[in-house]
PDB file of C-alpha atoms in Angstrom:
ATOM      1  CA  UNK A 246     117.068 174.818  94.932  1.00 48.00           C
ATOM      2  CA  UNK A 247     120.491 174.432  93.506  1.00 55.00           C
ATOM      3  CA  UNK A 248     120.692 170.945  95.019  1.00 61.00           C
ATOM      4  CA  UNK A 249     118.062 169.471  92.769  1.00 67.00           C
ATOM      5  CA  UNK A 250     120.003 169.837  89.510  1.00 65.00           C
ATOM      6  CA  UNK A 251     123.065 168.330  91.201  1.00 65.00           C
ATOM      7  CA  UNK A 252     121.035 165.383  92.569  1.00 65.00           C
ATOM      8  CA  UNK A 253     119.302 164.927  89.243  1.00 62.00           C
ATOM      9  CA  UNK A 254     122.652 164.965  87.437  1.00 64.00           C
ATOM     10  CA  UNK A 255     124.050 162.449  89.921  1.00 70.00           C
ATOM     11  CA  UNK A 256     121.106 160.115  89.275  1.00 69.00           C
ATOM     12  CA  UNK A 257     121.205 160.479  85.492  1.00 64.00           C
ATOM     13  CA  UNK A 258     124.981 160.124  85.072  1.00 65.00           C
ATOM     14  CA  UNK A 259     125.045 156.284  85.408  1.00 65.00           C
ATOM     15  CA  UNK A 260     122.102 155.929  83.025  1.00 63.00           C
ATOM     16  CA  UNK A 261     123.788 158.173  80.446  1.00 59.00           C
ATOM     17  CA  UNK A 262     127.003 156.175  80.801  1.00 59.00           C
ATOM     18  CA  UNK A 263     125.128 152.906  80.140  1.00 58.00           C
ATOM     19  CA  UNK A 264     123.402 154.317  77.075  1.00 57.00           C
ATOM     20  CA  UNK A 265     126.598 155.733  75.641  1.00 58.00           C
ATOM     21  CA  UNK A 266     128.590 152.510  75.995  1.00 56.00           C
ATOM     22  CA  UNK A 267     126.136 149.785  75.025  1.00 54.00           C
ATOM     23  CA  UNK A 268     128.880 147.282  74.233  1.00 57.00           C
ATOM     24  CA  UNK A 269     128.371 147.181  70.469  1.00 56.00           C
ATOM     25  CA  UNK A 270     131.617 147.610  68.615  1.00 58.00           C
ATOM     26  CA  UNK A 271     132.152 148.724  65.062  1.00 59.00           C
ATOM     27  CA  UNK A 272     129.972 147.209  62.381  1.00 62.00           C
ATOM     28  CA  UNK A 273     132.729 145.536  60.394  1.00 60.00           C
ATOM     29  CA  UNK A 274     132.272 141.824  59.565  1.00 60.00           C
ATOM     30  CA  UNK A 275     133.639 139.404  62.105  1.00 60.00           C
ATOM     31  CA  UNK A 276     134.977 135.951  61.224  1.00 62.00           C
ATOM     32  CA  UNK A 277     132.479 133.265  62.242  1.00 63.00           C
ATOM     33  CA  UNK A 278     133.497 130.102  60.413  1.00 57.00           C
ATOM     34  CA  UNK A 279     132.404 128.730  57.061  1.00 58.00           C
ATOM     35  CA  UNK A 280     129.127 129.803  55.466  1.00 56.00           C
ATOM     36  CA  UNK A 281     125.984 127.727  55.918  1.00 53.00           C
ATOM     37  CA  UNK A 282     125.831 124.868  53.454  1.00 52.00           C
ATOM     38  CA  UNK A 283     122.653 122.763  53.838  1.00 48.00           C
ATOM     39  CA  UNK A 284     122.178 119.657  51.690  1.00 46.00           C
ATOM     40  CA  UNK A 285     124.624 119.506  48.806  1.00 47.00           C
ATOM     41  CA  UNK A 286     122.343 117.380  46.623  1.00 48.00           C
ATOM     42  CA  UNK A 287     118.608 117.694  47.310  1.00 46.00           C
ATOM     43  CA  UNK A 288     118.018 114.271  45.714  1.00 50.00           C
ATOM     44  CA  UNK A 289     120.593 112.584  47.925  1.00 53.00           C
ATOM     45  CA  UNK A 290     119.494 110.178  50.612  1.00 49.00           C
ATOM     46  CA  UNK A 291     121.334 108.525  53.451  1.00 53.00           C
ATOM     47  CA  UNK A 292     122.823 105.170  52.470  1.00 57.00           C
ATOM     48  CA  UNK A 293     120.471 103.391  54.859  1.00 73.00           C
ATOM     49  CA  UNK A 294     117.170 105.029  53.823  1.00 81.00           C
ATOM     50  CA  UNK A 295     114.391 103.035  52.190  1.00 87.00           C
ATOM     51  CA  UNK A 296     111.557 104.886  50.468  1.00 92.00           C
ATOM     52  CA  UNK A 297     108.097 103.368  50.205  1.00 94.00           C
ATOM     53  CA  UNK A 298     104.892 104.827  48.792  1.00 96.00           C
ATOM     54  CA  UNK A 299     101.550 104.913  50.572  1.00 96.00           C
ATOM     55  CA  UNK A 300      98.226 106.351  49.494  1.00 94.00           C
ATOM     56  CA  UNK A 301      97.022 109.761  50.654  1.00 92.00           C
ATOM     57  CA  UNK A 302      94.014 111.892  49.642  1.00 90.00           C
ATOM     58  CA  UNK A 303      96.138 113.651  46.977  1.00 89.00           C
ATOM     59  CA  UNK A 304      97.893 110.607  45.485  1.00 91.00           C
ATOM     60  CA  UNK A 305     100.856 108.541  46.556  1.00 93.00           C
ATOM     61  CA  UNK A 306     103.196 109.905  49.183  1.00 94.00           C
ATOM     62  CA  UNK A 307     106.803 108.800  49.649  1.00 93.00           C
ATOM     63  CA  UNK A 308     107.961 108.070  53.175  1.00 94.00           C
ATOM     64  CA  UNK A 309     111.462 107.249  54.382  1.00 91.00           C
ATOM     65  CA  UNK A 310     112.330 104.354  56.603  1.00 86.00           C
ATOM     66  CA  UNK A 311     115.707 103.589  58.133  1.00 83.00           C
ATOM     67  CA  UNK A 312     117.248 100.257  57.247  1.00 76.00           C
ATOM     68  CA  UNK A 313     120.311  98.340  58.350  1.00 73.00           C
ATOM     69  CA  UNK A 314     121.470  97.829  54.775  1.00 69.00           C
ATOM     70  CA  UNK A 315     121.544 100.165  51.764  1.00 64.00           C
ATOM     71  CA  UNK A 316     118.349 100.560  49.777  1.00 67.00           C
ATOM     72  CA  UNK A 317     117.515  97.922  47.190  1.00 87.00           C
ATOM     73  CA  UNK A 318     114.286  97.352  45.277  1.00 92.00           C
ATOM     74  CA  UNK A 319     113.717  94.031  47.083  1.00 93.00           C
ATOM     75  CA  UNK A 320     114.172  95.568  50.528  1.00 92.00           C
ATOM     76  CA  UNK A 321     111.883  98.470  49.596  1.00 93.00           C
ATOM     77  CA  UNK A 322     109.133  96.071  48.437  1.00 94.00           C
ATOM     78  CA  UNK A 323     109.406  94.104  51.667  1.00 92.00           C
ATOM     79  CA  UNK A 324     109.014  97.347  53.632  1.00 92.00           C
ATOM     80  CA  UNK A 325     106.012  98.312  51.462  1.00 94.00           C
ATOM     81  CA  UNK A 326     104.298  95.060  52.424  1.00 92.00           C
ATOM     82  CA  UNK A 327     104.598  96.048  56.124  1.00 92.00           C
ATOM     83  CA  UNK A 328     102.240  98.981  55.548  1.00 94.00           C
ATOM     84  CA  UNK A 329     102.229 102.408  57.219  1.00 95.00           C
ATOM     85  CA  UNK A 330     103.330 102.679  60.831  1.00 94.00           C
ATOM     86  CA  UNK A 331     101.271 104.367  63.538  1.00 95.00           C
ATOM     87  CA  UNK A 332     102.643 107.873  62.850  1.00 94.00           C
ATOM     88  CA  UNK A 333     102.051 107.499  59.111  1.00 94.00           C
ATOM     89  CA  UNK A 334      98.474 106.306  59.708  1.00 94.00           C
ATOM     90  CA  UNK A 335      97.941 109.333  61.957  1.00 95.00           C
ATOM     91  CA  UNK A 336      98.955 111.515  58.970  1.00 93.00           C
ATOM     92  CA  UNK A 337      96.227 109.838  56.908  1.00 94.00           C
ATOM     93  CA  UNK A 338      98.426 107.450  54.918  1.00 96.00           C
ATOM     94  CA  UNK A 339      96.971 104.068  54.026  1.00 96.00           C
ATOM     95  CA  UNK A 340      97.947 101.115  51.870  1.00 95.00           C
ATOM     96  CA  UNK A 341      96.042  99.116  49.306  1.00 95.00           C
ATOM     97  CA  UNK A 342      98.553  96.264  49.414  1.00 93.00           C
ATOM     98  CA  UNK A 343      96.565  93.152  50.366  1.00 91.00           C
ATOM     99  CA  UNK A 344      97.043  92.235  54.015  1.00 88.00           C
ATOM    100  CA  UNK A 345      99.152  89.128  54.443  1.00 87.00           C
ATOM    101  CA  UNK A 346     100.200  88.998  50.781  1.00 87.00           C
ATOM    102  CA  UNK A 347     103.829  88.030  50.176  1.00 90.00           C
ATOM    103  CA  UNK A 348     106.253  90.687  48.979  1.00 90.00           C
ATOM    104  CA  UNK A 349     106.827  90.882  45.231  1.00 94.00           C
ATOM    105  CA  UNK A 350     110.171  89.505  44.056  1.00 95.00           C
ATOM    106  CA  UNK A 351     112.726  91.505  42.087  1.00 95.00           C
ATOM    107  CA  UNK A 352     113.853  89.210  39.257  1.00 94.00           C
ATOM    108  CA  UNK A 353     116.157  91.592  37.393  1.00 93.00           C
ATOM    109  CA  UNK A 354     117.572  95.079  37.436  1.00 92.00           C
ATOM    110  CA  UNK A 355     119.302  97.149  34.767  1.00 92.00           C
ATOM    111  CA  UNK A 356     120.076 100.849  34.377  1.00 93.00           C
ATOM    112  CA  UNK A 357     116.717 102.602  34.245  1.00 93.00           C
ATOM    113  CA  UNK A 358     114.664  99.469  34.796  1.00 95.00           C
ATOM    114  CA  UNK A 359     113.641  96.757  37.207  1.00 96.00           C
ATOM    115  CA  UNK A 360     111.689  93.514  36.717  1.00 96.00           C
ATOM    116  CA  UNK A 361     109.237  92.436  39.414  1.00 96.00           C
ATOM    117  CA  UNK A 362     107.300  89.195  39.844  1.00 96.00           C
ATOM    118  CA  UNK A 363     103.940  90.034  41.448  1.00 95.00           C
ATOM    119  CA  UNK A 364     102.568  87.253  43.709  1.00 91.00           C
ATOM    120  CA  UNK A 365      99.075  85.915  43.060  1.00 85.00           C
ATOM    121  CA  UNK A 366      97.830  87.260  46.411  1.00 82.00           C
ATOM    122  CA  UNK A 367      98.204  90.851  45.194  1.00 86.00           C
ATOM    123  CA  UNK A 368      95.101  90.863  43.008  1.00 81.00           C
ATOM    124  CA  UNK A 369      94.638  93.691  40.515  1.00 82.00           C
ATOM    125  CA  UNK A 370      93.995  96.760  42.696  1.00 89.00           C
ATOM    126  CA  UNK A 371      95.337  99.743  40.722  1.00 91.00           C
ATOM    127  CA  UNK A 372      96.486 101.699  43.781  1.00 92.00           C
ATOM    128  CA  UNK A 373      98.361  98.703  45.209  1.00 93.00           C
ATOM    129  CA  UNK A 374     100.118  98.288  41.864  1.00 93.00           C
ATOM    130  CA  UNK A 375     100.928 102.021  41.789  1.00 94.00           C
ATOM    131  CA  UNK A 376     102.451 101.702  45.261  1.00 95.00           C
ATOM    132  CA  UNK A 377     104.512  98.718  44.077  1.00 95.00           C
ATOM    133  CA  UNK A 378     105.682 100.475  40.888  1.00 96.00           C
ATOM    134  CA  UNK A 379     106.713 103.708  42.631  1.00 96.00           C
ATOM    135  CA  UNK A 380     108.461 101.895  45.481  1.00 95.00           C
ATOM    136  CA  UNK A 381     110.445  99.650  43.109  1.00 96.00           C
ATOM    137  CA  UNK A 382     111.217 102.523  40.699  1.00 95.00           C
ATOM    138  CA  UNK A 383     112.418 104.802  43.513  1.00 93.00           C
ATOM    139  CA  UNK A 384     114.819 102.161  44.853  1.00 92.00           C
ATOM    140  CA  UNK A 385     116.109 101.160  41.402  1.00 93.00           C
ATOM    141  CA  UNK A 386     116.473 104.809  40.395  1.00 92.00           C
ATOM    142  CA  UNK A 387     118.502 105.582  43.526  1.00 88.00           C
ATOM    143  CA  UNK A 388     121.077 102.991  42.460  1.00 82.00           C
ATOM    144  CA  UNK A 389     121.329 104.605  39.002  1.00 85.00           C
ATOM    145  CA  UNK A 390     121.026 108.249  40.084  1.00 89.00           C
ATOM    146  CA  UNK A 391     117.675 108.571  38.289  1.00 92.00           C
ATOM    147  CA  UNK A 392     114.326 109.953  39.456  1.00 92.00           C
ATOM    148  CA  UNK A 393     111.656 107.311  40.023  1.00 92.00           C
ATOM    149  CA  UNK A 394     109.645 108.559  37.022  1.00 92.00           C
ATOM    150  CA  UNK A 395     112.530 107.716  34.667  1.00 94.00           C
ATOM    151  CA  UNK A 396     112.631 104.033  35.669  1.00 95.00           C
ATOM    152  CA  UNK A 397     110.633 101.384  33.802  1.00 96.00           C
ATOM    153  CA  UNK A 398     109.106  98.713  36.013  1.00 96.00           C
ATOM    154  CA  UNK A 399     108.169  95.465  34.261  1.00 96.00           C
ATOM    155  CA  UNK A 400     105.513  93.557  36.181  1.00 96.00           C
ATOM    156  CA  UNK A 401     104.961  89.844  35.588  1.00 95.00           C
ATOM    157  CA  UNK A 402     102.358  87.597  37.210  1.00 92.00           C
ATOM    158  CA  UNK A 403     104.192  84.369  36.353  1.00 90.00           C
ATOM    159  CA  UNK A 404     107.869  83.615  35.655  1.00 89.00           C
ATOM    160  CA  UNK A 405     108.449  84.100  31.933  1.00 87.00           C
ATOM    161  CA  UNK A 406     104.902  85.411  31.502  1.00 88.00           C
ATOM    162  CA  UNK A 407     103.926  88.580  29.671  1.00 92.00           C
ATOM    163  CA  UNK A 408     105.214  91.847  31.101  1.00 92.00           C
ATOM    164  CA  UNK A 409     103.244  94.983  31.853  1.00 93.00           C
ATOM    165  CA  UNK A 410     105.706  97.901  31.740  1.00 95.00           C
ATOM    166  CA  UNK A 411     104.859 100.920  33.876  1.00 95.00           C
ATOM    167  CA  UNK A 412     106.391 104.131  35.230  1.00 95.00           C
ATOM    168  CA  UNK A 413     105.901 105.945  38.533  1.00 94.00           C
ATOM    169  CA  UNK A 414     104.000 109.196  38.861  1.00 83.00           C
ATOM    170  CA  UNK A 415     102.649 109.607  42.394  1.00 73.00           C
ATOM    171  CA  UNK A 416      99.620 111.692  41.361  1.00 71.00           C
ATOM    172  CA  UNK A 417      96.910 109.682  39.569  1.00 60.00           C
ATOM    173  CA  UNK A 418      95.839 110.790  36.122  1.00 51.00           C
ATOM    174  CA  UNK A 419      99.070 112.635  35.312  1.00 47.00           C
ATOM    175  CA  UNK A 420     100.951 111.844  32.092  1.00 42.00           C
ATOM    176  CA  UNK A 421     102.960 108.654  32.394  1.00 39.00           C
ATOM    177  CA  UNK A 422     101.276 107.680  35.649  1.00 41.00           C
ATOM    178  CA  UNK A 423     101.495 104.108  36.818  1.00 43.00           C
ATOM    179  CA  UNK A 424      97.959 103.637  35.596  1.00 40.00           C
ATOM    180  CA  UNK A 425      99.208 103.805  32.013  1.00 36.00           C
ATOM    181  CA  UNK A 426     101.732 101.680  30.220  1.00 38.00           C
ATOM    182  CA  UNK A 427     105.091 103.084  29.252  1.00 36.00           C
ATOM    183  CA  UNK A 428     105.395 103.902  25.544  1.00 32.00           C
ATOM    184  CA  UNK A 429     107.937 101.131  24.936  1.00 31.00           C
ATOM    185  CA  UNK A 430     105.817  98.398  26.539  1.00 29.00           C
ATOM    186  CA  UNK A 431     105.946  95.001  24.883  1.00 30.00           C
ATOM    187  CA  UNK A 432     103.818  91.999  25.522  1.00 31.00           C
ATOM    188  CA  UNK A 433     100.336  91.992  26.890  1.00 31.00           C
ATOM    189  CA  UNK A 434      99.262  93.295  30.280  1.00 33.00           C
ATOM    190  CA  UNK A 435      99.640  91.069  33.287  1.00 35.00           C
ATOM    191  CA  UNK A 436      96.377  89.294  34.158  1.00 35.00           C
TER     192      UNK A 436
END
């Protein structure tokens, strides 16, 4: 019976050797390159991104589209007119921009503001106008380093006609939403 402990020891020796030398060295820090960085500026966007706003059950939702040129309010409004793509429609996004209506025209831009001529084919749908205001404000704000809500959008229905000044807030009914005029509005509302 003395053979059994020797056989048992012979079988267990390799297992004990593996457990004792598991390959993990000391627990000191090891150099592994620079620390993780992520986005440096959360508000930054690629130079070729265009943001447009579509309607969702909770308000307006901003979506990004790639473009061949840097973002501009005019380019953003042209992309808005195209409506949501198949993937965006699958997410429940819709547009109230009238089908086949021409894109609004940017007639002026200044720091913190943009002027837009709204074509007759756009009608007066409040959600379509909110989409227009937020899309134009986002693009104009990007050029000035401002959030969309800090940009005044002056809407006109005819060249030289009265302006309706609005601001973007994607959620309806919130203070300063595009459904209300900006405090510094002059002129009468666009027809």
